[in-house]
JSON list of C-alpha atoms in Angstrom, two decimals:
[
{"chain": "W", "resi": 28, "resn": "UNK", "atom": "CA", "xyz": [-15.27, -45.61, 32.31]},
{"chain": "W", "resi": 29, "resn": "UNK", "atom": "CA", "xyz": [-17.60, -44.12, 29.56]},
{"chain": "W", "resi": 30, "resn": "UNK", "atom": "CA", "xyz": [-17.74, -40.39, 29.13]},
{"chain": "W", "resi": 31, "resn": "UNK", "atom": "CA", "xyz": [-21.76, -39.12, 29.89]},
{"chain": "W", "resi": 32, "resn": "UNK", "atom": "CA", "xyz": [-22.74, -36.56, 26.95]},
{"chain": "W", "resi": 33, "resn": "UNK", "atom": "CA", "xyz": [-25.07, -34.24, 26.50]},
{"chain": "W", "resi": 34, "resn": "UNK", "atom": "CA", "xyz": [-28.24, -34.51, 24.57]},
{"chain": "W", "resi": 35, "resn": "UNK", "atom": "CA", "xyz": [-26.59, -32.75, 21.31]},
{"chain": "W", "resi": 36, "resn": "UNK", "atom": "CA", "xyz": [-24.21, -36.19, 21.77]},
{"chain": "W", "resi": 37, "resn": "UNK", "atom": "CA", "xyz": [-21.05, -33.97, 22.65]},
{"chain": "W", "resi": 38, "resn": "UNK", "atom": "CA", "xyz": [-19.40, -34.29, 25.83]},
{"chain": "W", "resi": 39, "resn": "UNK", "atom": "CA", "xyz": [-21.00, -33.20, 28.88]},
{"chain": "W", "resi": 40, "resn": "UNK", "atom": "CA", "xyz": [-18.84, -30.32, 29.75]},
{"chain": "W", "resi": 41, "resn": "UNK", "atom": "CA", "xyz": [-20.83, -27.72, 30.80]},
{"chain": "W", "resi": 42, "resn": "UNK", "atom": "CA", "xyz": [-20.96, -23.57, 29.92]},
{"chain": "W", "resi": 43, "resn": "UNK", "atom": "CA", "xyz": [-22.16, -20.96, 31.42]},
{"chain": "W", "resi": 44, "resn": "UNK", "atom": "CA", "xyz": [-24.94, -20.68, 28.58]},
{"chain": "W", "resi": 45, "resn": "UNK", "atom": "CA", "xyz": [-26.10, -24.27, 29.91]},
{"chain": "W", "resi": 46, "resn": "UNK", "atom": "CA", "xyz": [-26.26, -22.96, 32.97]},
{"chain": "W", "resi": 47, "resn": "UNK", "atom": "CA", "xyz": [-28.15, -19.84, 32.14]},
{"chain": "W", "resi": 48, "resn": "UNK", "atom": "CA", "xyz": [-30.76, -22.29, 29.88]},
{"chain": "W", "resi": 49, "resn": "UNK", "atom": "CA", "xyz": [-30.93, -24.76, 32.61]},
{"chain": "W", "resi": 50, "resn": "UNK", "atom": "CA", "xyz": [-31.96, -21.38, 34.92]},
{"chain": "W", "resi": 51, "resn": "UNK", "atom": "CA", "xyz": [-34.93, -20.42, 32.57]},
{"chain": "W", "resi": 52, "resn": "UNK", "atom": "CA", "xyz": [-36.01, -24.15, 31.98]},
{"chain": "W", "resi": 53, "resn": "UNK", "atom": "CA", "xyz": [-36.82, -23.97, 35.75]},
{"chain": "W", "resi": 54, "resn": "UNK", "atom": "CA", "xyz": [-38.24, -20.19, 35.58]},
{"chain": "W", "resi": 55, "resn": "UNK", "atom": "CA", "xyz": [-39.56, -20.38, 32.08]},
{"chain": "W", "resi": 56, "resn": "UNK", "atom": "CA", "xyz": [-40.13, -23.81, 30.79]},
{"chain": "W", "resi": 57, "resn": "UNK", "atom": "CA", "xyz": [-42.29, -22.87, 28.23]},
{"chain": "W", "resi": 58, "resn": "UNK", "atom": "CA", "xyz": [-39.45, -20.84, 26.93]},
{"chain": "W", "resi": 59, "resn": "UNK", "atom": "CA", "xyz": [-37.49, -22.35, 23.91]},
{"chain": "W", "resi": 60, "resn": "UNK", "atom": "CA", "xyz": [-34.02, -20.76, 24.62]},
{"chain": "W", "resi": 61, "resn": "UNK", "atom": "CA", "xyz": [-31.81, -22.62, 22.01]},
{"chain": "W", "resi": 62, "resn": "UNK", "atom": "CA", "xyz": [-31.46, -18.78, 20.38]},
{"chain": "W", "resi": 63, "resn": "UNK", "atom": "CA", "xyz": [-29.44, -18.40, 23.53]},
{"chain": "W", "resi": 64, "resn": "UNK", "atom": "CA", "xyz": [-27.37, -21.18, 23.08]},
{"chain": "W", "resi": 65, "resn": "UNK", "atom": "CA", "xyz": [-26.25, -20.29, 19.48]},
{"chain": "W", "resi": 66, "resn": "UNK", "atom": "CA", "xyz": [-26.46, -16.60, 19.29]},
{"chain": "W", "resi": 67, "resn": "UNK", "atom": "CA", "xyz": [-24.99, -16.61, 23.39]},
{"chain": "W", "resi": 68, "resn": "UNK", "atom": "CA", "xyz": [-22.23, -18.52, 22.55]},
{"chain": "W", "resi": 69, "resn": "UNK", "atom": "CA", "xyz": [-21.08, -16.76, 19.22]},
{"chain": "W", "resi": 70, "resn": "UNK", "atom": "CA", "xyz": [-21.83, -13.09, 21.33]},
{"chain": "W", "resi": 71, "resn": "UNK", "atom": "CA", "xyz": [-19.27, -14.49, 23.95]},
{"chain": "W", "resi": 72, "resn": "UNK", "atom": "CA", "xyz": [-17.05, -16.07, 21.28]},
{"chain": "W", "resi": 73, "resn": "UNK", "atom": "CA", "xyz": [-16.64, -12.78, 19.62]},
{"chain": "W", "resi": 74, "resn": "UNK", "atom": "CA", "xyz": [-16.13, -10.86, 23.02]},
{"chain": "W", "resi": 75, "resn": "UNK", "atom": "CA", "xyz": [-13.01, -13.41, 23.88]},
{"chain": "W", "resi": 76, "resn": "UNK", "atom": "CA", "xyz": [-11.81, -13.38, 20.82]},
{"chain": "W", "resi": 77, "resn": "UNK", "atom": "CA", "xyz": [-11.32, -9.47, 20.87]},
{"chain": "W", "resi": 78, "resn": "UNK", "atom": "CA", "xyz": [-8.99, -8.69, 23.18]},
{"chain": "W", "resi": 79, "resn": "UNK", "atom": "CA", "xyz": [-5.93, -11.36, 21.39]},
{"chain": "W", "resi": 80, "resn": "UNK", "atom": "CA", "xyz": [-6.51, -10.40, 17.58]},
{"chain": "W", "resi": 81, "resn": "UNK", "atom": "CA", "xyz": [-6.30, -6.35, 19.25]},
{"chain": "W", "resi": 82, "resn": "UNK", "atom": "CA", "xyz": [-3.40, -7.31, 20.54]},
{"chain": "W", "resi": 83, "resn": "UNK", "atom": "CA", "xyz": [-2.17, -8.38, 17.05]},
{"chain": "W", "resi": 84, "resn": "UNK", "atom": "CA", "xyz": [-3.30, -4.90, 15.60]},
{"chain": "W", "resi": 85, "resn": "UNK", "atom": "CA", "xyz": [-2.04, -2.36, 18.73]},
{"chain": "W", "resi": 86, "resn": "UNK", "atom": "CA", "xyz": [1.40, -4.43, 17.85]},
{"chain": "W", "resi": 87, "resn": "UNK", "atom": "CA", "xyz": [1.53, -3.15, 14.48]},
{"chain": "W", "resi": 88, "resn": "UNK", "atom": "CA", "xyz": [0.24, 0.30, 15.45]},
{"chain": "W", "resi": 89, "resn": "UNK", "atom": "CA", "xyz": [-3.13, -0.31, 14.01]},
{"chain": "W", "resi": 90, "resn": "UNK", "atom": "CA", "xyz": [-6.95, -0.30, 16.05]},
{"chain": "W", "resi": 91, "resn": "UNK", "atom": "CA", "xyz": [-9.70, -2.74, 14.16]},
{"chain": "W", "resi": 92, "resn": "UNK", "atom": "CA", "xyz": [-10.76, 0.07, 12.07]},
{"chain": "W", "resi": 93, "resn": "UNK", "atom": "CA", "xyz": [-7.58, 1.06, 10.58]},
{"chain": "W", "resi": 94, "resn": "UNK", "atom": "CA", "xyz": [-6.71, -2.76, 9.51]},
{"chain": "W", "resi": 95, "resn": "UNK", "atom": "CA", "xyz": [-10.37, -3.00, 8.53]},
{"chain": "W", "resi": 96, "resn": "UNK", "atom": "CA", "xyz": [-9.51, -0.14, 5.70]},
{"chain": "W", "resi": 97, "resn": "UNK", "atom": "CA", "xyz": [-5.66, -1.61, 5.05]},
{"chain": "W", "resi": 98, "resn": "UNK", "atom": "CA", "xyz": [-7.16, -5.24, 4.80]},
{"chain": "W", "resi": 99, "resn": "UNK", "atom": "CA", "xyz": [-9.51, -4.17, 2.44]},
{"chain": "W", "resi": 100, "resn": "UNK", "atom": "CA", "xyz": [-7.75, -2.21, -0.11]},
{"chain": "W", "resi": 101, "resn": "UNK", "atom": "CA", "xyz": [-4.98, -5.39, 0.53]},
{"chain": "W", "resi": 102, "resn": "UNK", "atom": "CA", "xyz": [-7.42, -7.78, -0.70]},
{"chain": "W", "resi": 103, "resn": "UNK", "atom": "CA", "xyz": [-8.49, -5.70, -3.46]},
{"chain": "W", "resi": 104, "resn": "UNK", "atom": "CA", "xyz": [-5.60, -6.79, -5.24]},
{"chain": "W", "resi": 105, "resn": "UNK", "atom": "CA", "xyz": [-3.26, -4.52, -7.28]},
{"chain": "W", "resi": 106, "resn": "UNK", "atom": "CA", "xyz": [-2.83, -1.43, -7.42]},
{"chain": "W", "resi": 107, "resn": "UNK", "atom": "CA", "xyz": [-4.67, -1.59, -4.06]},
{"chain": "W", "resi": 108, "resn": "UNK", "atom": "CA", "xyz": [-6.55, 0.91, -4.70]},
{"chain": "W", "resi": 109, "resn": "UNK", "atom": "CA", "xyz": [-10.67, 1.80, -4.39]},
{"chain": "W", "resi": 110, "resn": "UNK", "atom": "CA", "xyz": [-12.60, 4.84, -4.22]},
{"chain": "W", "resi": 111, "resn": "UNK", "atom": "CA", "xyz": [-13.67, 5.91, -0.98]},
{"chain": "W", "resi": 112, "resn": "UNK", "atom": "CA", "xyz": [-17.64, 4.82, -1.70]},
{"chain": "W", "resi": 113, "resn": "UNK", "atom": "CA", "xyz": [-15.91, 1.69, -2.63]},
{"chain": "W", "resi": 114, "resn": "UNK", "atom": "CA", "xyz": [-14.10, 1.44, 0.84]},
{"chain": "W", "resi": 115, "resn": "UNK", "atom": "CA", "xyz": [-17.46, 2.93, 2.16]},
{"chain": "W", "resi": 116, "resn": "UNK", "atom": "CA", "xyz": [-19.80, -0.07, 1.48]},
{"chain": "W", "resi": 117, "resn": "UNK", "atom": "CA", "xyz": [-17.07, -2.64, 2.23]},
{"chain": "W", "resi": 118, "resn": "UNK", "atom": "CA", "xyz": [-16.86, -1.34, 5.90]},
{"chain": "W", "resi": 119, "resn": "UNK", "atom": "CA", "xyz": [-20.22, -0.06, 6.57]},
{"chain": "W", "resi": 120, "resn": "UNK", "atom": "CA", "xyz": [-19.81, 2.74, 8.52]},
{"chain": "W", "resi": 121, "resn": "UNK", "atom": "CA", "xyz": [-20.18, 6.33, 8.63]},
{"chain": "W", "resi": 122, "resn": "UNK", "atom": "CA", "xyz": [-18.45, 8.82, 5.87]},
{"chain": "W", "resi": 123, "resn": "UNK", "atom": "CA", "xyz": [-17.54, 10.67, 8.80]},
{"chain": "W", "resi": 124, "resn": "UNK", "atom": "CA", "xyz": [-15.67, 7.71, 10.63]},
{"chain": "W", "resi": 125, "resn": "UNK", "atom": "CA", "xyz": [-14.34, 6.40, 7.26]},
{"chain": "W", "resi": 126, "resn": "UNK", "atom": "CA", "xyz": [-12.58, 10.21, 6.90]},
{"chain": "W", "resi": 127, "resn": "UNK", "atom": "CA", "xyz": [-10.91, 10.26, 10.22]},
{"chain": "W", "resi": 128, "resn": "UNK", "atom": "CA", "xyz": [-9.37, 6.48, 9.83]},
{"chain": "W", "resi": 129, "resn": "UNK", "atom": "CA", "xyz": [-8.54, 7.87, 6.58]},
{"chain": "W", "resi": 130, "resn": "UNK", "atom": "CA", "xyz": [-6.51, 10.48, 7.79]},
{"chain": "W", "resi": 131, "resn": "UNK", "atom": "CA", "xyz": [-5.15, 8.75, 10.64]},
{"chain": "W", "resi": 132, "resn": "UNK", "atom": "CA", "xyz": [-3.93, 5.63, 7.97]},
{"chain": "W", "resi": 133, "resn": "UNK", "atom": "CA", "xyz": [-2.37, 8.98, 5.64]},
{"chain": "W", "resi": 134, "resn": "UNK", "atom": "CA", "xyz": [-0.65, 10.71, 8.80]},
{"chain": "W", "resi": 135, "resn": "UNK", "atom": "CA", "xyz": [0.79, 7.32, 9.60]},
{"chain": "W", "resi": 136, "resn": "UNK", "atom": "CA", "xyz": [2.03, 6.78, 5.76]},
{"chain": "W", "resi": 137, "resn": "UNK", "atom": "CA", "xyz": [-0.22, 3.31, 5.07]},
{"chain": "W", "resi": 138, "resn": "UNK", "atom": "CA", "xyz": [-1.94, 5.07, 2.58]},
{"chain": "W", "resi": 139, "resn": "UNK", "atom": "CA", "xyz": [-2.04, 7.73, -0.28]},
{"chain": "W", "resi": 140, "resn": "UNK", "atom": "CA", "xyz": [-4.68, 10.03, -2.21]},
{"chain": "W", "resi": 141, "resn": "UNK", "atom": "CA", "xyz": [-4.38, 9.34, -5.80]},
{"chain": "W", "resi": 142, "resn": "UNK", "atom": "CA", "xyz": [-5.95, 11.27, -8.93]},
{"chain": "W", "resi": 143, "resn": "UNK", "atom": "CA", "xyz": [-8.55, 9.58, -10.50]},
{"chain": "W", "resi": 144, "resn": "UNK", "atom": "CA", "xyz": [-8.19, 9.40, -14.11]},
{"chain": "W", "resi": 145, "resn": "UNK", "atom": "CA", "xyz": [-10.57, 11.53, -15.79]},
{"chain": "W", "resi": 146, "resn": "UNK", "atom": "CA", "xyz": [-12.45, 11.99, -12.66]},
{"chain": "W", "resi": 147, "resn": "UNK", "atom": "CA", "xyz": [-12.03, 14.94, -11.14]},
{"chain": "W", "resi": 148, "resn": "UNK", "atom": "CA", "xyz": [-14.22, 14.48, -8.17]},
{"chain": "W", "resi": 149, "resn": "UNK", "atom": "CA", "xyz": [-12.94, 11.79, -6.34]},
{"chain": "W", "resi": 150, "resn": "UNK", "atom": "CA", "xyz": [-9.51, 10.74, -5.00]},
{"chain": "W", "resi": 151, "resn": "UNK", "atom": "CA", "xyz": [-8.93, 7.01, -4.55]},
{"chain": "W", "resi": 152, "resn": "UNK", "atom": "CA", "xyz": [-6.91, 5.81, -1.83]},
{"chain": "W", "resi": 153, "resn": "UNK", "atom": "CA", "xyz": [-3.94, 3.79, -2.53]},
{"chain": "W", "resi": 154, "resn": "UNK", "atom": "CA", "xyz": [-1.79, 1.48, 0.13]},
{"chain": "W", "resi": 155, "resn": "UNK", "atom": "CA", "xyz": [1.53, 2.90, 0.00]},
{"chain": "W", "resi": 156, "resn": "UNK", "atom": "CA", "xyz": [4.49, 0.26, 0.08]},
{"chain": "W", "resi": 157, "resn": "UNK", "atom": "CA", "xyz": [4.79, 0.83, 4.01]},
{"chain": "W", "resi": 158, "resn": "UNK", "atom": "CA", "xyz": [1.20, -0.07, 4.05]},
{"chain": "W", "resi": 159, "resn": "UNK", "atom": "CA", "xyz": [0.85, -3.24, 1.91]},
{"chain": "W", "resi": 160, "resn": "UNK", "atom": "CA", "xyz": [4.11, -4.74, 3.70]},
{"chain": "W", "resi": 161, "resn": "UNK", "atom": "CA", "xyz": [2.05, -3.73, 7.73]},
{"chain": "W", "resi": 162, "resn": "UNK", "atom": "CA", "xyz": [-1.29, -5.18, 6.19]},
{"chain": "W", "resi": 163, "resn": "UNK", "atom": "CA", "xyz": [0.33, -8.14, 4.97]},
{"chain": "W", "resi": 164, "resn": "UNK", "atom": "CA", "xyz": [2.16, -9.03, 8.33]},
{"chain": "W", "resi": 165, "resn": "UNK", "atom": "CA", "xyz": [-0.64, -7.80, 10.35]},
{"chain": "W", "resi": 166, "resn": "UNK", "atom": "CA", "xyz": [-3.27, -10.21, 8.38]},
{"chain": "W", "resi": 167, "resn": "UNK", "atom": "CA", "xyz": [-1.11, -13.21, 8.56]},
{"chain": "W", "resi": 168, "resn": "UNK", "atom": "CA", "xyz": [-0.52, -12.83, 12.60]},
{"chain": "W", "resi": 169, "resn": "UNK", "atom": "CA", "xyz": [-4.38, -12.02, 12.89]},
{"chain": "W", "resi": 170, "resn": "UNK", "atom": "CA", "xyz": [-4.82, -15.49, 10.85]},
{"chain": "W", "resi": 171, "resn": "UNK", "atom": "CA", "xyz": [-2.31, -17.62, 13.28]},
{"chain": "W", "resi": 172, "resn": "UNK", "atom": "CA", "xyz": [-4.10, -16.22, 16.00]},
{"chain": "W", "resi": 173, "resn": "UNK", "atom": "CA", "xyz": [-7.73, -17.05, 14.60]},
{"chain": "W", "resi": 174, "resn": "UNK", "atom": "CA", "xyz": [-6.54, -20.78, 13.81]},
{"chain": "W", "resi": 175, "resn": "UNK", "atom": "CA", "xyz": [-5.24, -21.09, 17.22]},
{"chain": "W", "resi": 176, "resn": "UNK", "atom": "CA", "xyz": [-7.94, -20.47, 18.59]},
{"chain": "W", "resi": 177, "resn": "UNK", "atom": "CA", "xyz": [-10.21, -23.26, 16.56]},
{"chain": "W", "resi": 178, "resn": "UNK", "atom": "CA", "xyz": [-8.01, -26.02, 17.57]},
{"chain": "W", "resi": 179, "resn": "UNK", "atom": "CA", "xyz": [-10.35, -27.36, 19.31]},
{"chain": "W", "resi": 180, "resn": "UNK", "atom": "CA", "xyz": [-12.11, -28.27, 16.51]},
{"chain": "W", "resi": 181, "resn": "UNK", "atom": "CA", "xyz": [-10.80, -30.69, 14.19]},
{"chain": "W", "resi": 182, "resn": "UNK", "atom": "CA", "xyz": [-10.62, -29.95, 10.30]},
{"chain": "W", "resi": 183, "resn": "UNK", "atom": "CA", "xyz": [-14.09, -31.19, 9.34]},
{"chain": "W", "resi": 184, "resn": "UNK", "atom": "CA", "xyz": [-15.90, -29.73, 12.42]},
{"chain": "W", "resi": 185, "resn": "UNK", "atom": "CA", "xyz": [-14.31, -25.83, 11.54]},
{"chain": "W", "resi": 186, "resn": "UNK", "atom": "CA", "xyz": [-15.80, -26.54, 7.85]},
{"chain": "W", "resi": 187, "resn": "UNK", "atom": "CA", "xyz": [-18.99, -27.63, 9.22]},
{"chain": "W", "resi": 188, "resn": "UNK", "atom": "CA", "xyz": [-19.63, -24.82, 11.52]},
{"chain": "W", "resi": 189, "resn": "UNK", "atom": "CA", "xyz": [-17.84, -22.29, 9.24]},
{"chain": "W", "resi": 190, "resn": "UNK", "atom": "CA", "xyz": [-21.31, -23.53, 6.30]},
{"chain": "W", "resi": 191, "resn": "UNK", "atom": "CA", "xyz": [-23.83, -23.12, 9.32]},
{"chain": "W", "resi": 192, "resn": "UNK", "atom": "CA", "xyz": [-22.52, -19.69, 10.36]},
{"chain": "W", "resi": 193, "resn": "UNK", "atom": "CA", "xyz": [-22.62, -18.74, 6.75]},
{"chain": "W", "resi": 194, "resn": "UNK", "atom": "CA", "xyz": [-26.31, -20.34, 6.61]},
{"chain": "W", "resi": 195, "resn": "UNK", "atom": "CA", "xyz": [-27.63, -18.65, 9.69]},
{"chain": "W", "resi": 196, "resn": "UNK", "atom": "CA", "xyz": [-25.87, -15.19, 8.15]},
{"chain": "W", "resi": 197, "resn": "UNK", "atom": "CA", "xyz": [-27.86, -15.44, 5.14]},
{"chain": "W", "resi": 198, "resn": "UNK", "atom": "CA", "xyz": [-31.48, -15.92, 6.74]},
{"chain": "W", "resi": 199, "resn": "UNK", "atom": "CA", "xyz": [-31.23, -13.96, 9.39]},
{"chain": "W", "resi": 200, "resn": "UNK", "atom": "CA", "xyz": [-32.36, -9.96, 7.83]},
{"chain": "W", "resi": 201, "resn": "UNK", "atom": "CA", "xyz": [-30.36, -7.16, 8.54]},
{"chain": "W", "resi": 202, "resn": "UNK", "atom": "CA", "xyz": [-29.79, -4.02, 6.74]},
{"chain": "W", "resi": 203, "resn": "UNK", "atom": "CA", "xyz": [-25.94, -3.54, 7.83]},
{"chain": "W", "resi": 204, "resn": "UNK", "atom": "CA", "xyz": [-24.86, -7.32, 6.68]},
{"chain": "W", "resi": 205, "resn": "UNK", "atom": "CA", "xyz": [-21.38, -6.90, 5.79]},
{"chain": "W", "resi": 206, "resn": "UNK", "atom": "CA", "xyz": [-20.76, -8.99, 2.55]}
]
């Protein structure tokens, strides 16, 4: 017995963005909708993929915005440690929400206010030793989790979709493109 497939040549398992395409083709037909089935499918890949890599972060007392900051002083590499405009553009968000997870991630003892040398004006943040060892663990569990969940995709397929992704990222324009 032969397996039917679709007209992309995968199997003909179906999705509920098929369904919703094979809705407007009958409504619409005029309607190119194959925005909807790449941009629908990564909006509902992102939405499941939420609530497990939380789970990873609420287990090491974190939300997505404090590993956001302890991930990204962890990859700056030592002394893990960047000015707050530095942390700033990384995370693109507001000075006023990069204070508060500031604080929070300084109340909690993951990071530290350091003196700038011969600047005055600005106090870089630091990970503290508590804080490299949690963003360390943290990143590796939110990694395990993330490769889980692209097993369904063998080695060559997750390389060829991770260079599309990064080709659709670069021509689509937006001014809040995180880098």
């Amino acid at each position: 017995m032969s397996r039917q497939t679709a007209d992309d040549g995968l199997p003909s398992a179906r999705d509920g963005i098929d369904e919703r395409q094979a809705q407007w083709r009958a409504e619409l037909p005029d309607v190119d909708t194959r925005g909807m089935a790449i941009l629908g499918r990564a909006r509902w890949i992102t939405l499941a993929a939420r609530p497990p890599i939380e789970a990873v972060l609420k287990a090491y007392d974190l939300d997505s915005g404090e590993a956001d900051v302890l991930f990204t002083l962890l990859r700056s590499g030592p002394p893990y440690r960047l000015r707050p405009t530095e942390l700033f553009r990384s995370l693109m968000i507001s000075s006023g929400g990069l204070t508060d997870r500031l604080n929070r991630l300084a109340k909690a003892g993951l990071i530290r206010r350091v003196e700038a040398e011969g600047d005055g004006r600005s106090l870089p943040v630091e990970l503290t030793e508590e804080g490299r060892r949690r963003a360390r663990e943290a990143f590796r569990e939110d990694m395990a989790v993330e490769a889980a969940m692209l097993r369904g995709l063998t080695e060559e397929e997750q390389v060829q979709l991770a260079a599309l992704l990064r080709k659709l990222t670069l021509t689509i324009p937006t001014a809040d493109r995180r880098d």
